[in-house]
mmCIF file of C-alpha atoms in Angstrom:
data_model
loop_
_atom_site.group_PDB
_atom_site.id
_atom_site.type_symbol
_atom_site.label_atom_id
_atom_site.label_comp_id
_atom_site.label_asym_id
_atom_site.label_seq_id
_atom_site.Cartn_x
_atom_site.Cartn_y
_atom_site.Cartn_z
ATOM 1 C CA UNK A 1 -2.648 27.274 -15.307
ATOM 2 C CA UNK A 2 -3.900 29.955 -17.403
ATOM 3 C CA UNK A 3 -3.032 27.972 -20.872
ATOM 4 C CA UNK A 4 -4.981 24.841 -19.306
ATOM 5 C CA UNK A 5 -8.242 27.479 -18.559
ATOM 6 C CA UNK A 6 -7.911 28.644 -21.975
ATOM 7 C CA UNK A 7 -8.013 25.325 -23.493
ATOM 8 C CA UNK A 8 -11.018 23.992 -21.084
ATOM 9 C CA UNK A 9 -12.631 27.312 -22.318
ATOM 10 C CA UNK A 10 -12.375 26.508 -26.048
ATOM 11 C CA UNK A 11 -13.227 22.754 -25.905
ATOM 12 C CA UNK A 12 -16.773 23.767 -23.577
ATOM 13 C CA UNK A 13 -16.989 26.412 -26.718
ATOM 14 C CA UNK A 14 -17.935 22.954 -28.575
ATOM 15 C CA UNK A 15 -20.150 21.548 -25.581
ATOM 16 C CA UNK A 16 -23.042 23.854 -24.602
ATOM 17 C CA UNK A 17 -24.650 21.226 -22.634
ATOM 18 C CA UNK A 18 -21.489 20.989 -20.449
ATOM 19 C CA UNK A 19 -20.366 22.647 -17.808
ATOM 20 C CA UNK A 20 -17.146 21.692 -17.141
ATOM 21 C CA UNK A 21 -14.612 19.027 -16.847
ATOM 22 C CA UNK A 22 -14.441 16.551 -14.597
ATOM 23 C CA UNK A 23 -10.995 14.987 -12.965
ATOM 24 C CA UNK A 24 -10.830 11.383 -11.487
ATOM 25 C CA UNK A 25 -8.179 8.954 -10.897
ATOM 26 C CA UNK A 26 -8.685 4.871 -11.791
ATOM 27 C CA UNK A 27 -6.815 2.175 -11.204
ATOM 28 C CA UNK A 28 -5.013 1.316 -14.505
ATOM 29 C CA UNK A 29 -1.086 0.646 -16.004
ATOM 30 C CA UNK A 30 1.579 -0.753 -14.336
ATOM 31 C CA UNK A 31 2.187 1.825 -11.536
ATOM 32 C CA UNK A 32 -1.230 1.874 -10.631
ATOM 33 C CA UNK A 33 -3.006 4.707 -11.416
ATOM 34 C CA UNK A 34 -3.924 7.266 -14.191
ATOM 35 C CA UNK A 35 -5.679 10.580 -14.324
ATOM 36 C CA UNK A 36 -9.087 10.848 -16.300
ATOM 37 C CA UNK A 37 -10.912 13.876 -17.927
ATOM 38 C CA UNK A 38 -14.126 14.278 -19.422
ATOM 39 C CA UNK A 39 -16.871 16.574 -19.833
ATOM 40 C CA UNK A 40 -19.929 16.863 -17.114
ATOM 41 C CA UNK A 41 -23.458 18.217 -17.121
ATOM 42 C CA UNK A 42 -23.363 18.399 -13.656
ATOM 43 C CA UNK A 43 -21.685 18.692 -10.478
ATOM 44 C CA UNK A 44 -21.790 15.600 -8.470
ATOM 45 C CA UNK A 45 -22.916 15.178 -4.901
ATOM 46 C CA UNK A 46 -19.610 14.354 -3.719
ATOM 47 C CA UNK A 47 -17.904 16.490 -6.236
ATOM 48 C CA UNK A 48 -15.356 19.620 -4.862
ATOM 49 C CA UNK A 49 -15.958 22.606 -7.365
ATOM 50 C CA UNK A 50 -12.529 24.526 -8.551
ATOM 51 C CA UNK A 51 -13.657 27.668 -10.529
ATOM 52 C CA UNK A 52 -10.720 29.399 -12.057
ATOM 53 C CA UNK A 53 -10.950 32.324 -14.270
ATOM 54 C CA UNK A 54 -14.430 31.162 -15.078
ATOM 55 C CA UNK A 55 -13.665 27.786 -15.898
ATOM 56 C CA UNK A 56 -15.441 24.881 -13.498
ATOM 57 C CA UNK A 57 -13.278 22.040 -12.765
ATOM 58 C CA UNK A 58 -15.268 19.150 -11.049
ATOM 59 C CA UNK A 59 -12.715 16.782 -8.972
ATOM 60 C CA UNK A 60 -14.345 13.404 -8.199
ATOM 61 C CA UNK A 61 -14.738 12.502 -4.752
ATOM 62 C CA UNK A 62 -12.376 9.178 -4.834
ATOM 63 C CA UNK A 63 -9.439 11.641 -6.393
ATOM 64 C CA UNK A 64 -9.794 14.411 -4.240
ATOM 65 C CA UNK A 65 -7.121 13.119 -1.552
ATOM 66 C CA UNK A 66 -4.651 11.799 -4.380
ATOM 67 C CA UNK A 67 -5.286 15.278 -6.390
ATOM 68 C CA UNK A 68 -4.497 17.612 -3.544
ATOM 69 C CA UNK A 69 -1.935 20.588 -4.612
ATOM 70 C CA UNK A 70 -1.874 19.484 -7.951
ATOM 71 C CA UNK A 71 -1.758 22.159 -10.681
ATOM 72 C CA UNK A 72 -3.396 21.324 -13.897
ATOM 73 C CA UNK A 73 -1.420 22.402 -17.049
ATOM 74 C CA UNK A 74 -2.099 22.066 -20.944
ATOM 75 C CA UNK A 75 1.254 22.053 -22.780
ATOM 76 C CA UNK A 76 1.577 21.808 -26.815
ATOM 77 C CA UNK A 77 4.371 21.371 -28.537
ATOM 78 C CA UNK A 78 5.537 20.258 -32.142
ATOM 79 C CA UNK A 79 4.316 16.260 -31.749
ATOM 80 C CA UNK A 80 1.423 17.016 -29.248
ATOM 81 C CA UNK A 81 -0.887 18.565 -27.179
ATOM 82 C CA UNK A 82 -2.144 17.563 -23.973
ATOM 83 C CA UNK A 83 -3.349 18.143 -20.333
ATOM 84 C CA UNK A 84 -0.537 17.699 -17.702
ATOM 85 C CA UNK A 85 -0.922 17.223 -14.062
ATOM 86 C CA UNK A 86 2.144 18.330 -11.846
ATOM 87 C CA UNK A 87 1.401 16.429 -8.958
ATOM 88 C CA UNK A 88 3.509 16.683 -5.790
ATOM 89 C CA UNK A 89 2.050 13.212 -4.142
ATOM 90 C CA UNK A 90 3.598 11.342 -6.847
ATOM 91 C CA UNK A 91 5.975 8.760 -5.226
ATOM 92 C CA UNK A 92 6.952 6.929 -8.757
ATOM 93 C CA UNK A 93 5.446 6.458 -12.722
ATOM 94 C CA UNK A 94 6.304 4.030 -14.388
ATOM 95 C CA UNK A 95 8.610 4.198 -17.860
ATOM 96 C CA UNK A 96 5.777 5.059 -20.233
ATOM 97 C CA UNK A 97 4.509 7.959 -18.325
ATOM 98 C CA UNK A 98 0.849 6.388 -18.247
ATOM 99 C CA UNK A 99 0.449 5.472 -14.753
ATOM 100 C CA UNK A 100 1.666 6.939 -11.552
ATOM 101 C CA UNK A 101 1.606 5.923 -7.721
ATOM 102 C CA UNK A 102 1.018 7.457 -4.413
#
């Protein structure tokens, strides 16, 4: 979403060495899986490239299936601020909100 490129952009503002973000999935909480993000120097060999608006979003091999038609949001409000995924392979999370399945 355009608030989630605007938010990559200002964070890499921070990071010259980076040049983007990378997405993954791993195996963790008691649904079964959770979304990662971090900052990459590099696109990986297995990596698919997303460039929106400028911004390049690296999504890890392993997640690429799982991630598929997911839109990638960044939402603030008056307790928080965070990246969230709105992912239409979700069969169930669990209560928390941590962990998801497929």
């Amino acid at each position: 979403t355009p608030s989630a490129v605007q938010k990559i952009k200002e964070l890499l503002k921070d990071q010259p060495e980076h040049v983007g973000v990378k997405v993954g999935v791993r195996t963790r909480g008691c649904n079964g899986l959770s979304y990662t993000l971090e900052y990459t120097k590099s696109k990986g060999d297995s990596d698919e490239e997303v460039v929106q608006d400028g911004v390049r979003v690296f999504i890890e091999k392993k997640a690429q299936l799982t991630l598929l038609g997911t839109e990638m949001d960044y939402v603030e409000d008056k307790l928080s601020s965070e990246f969230v995924f709105n992912n239409p392979n979700i069969k169930g999370t669990c209560g928390c909100g941590e962990s998801f399945n497929i």
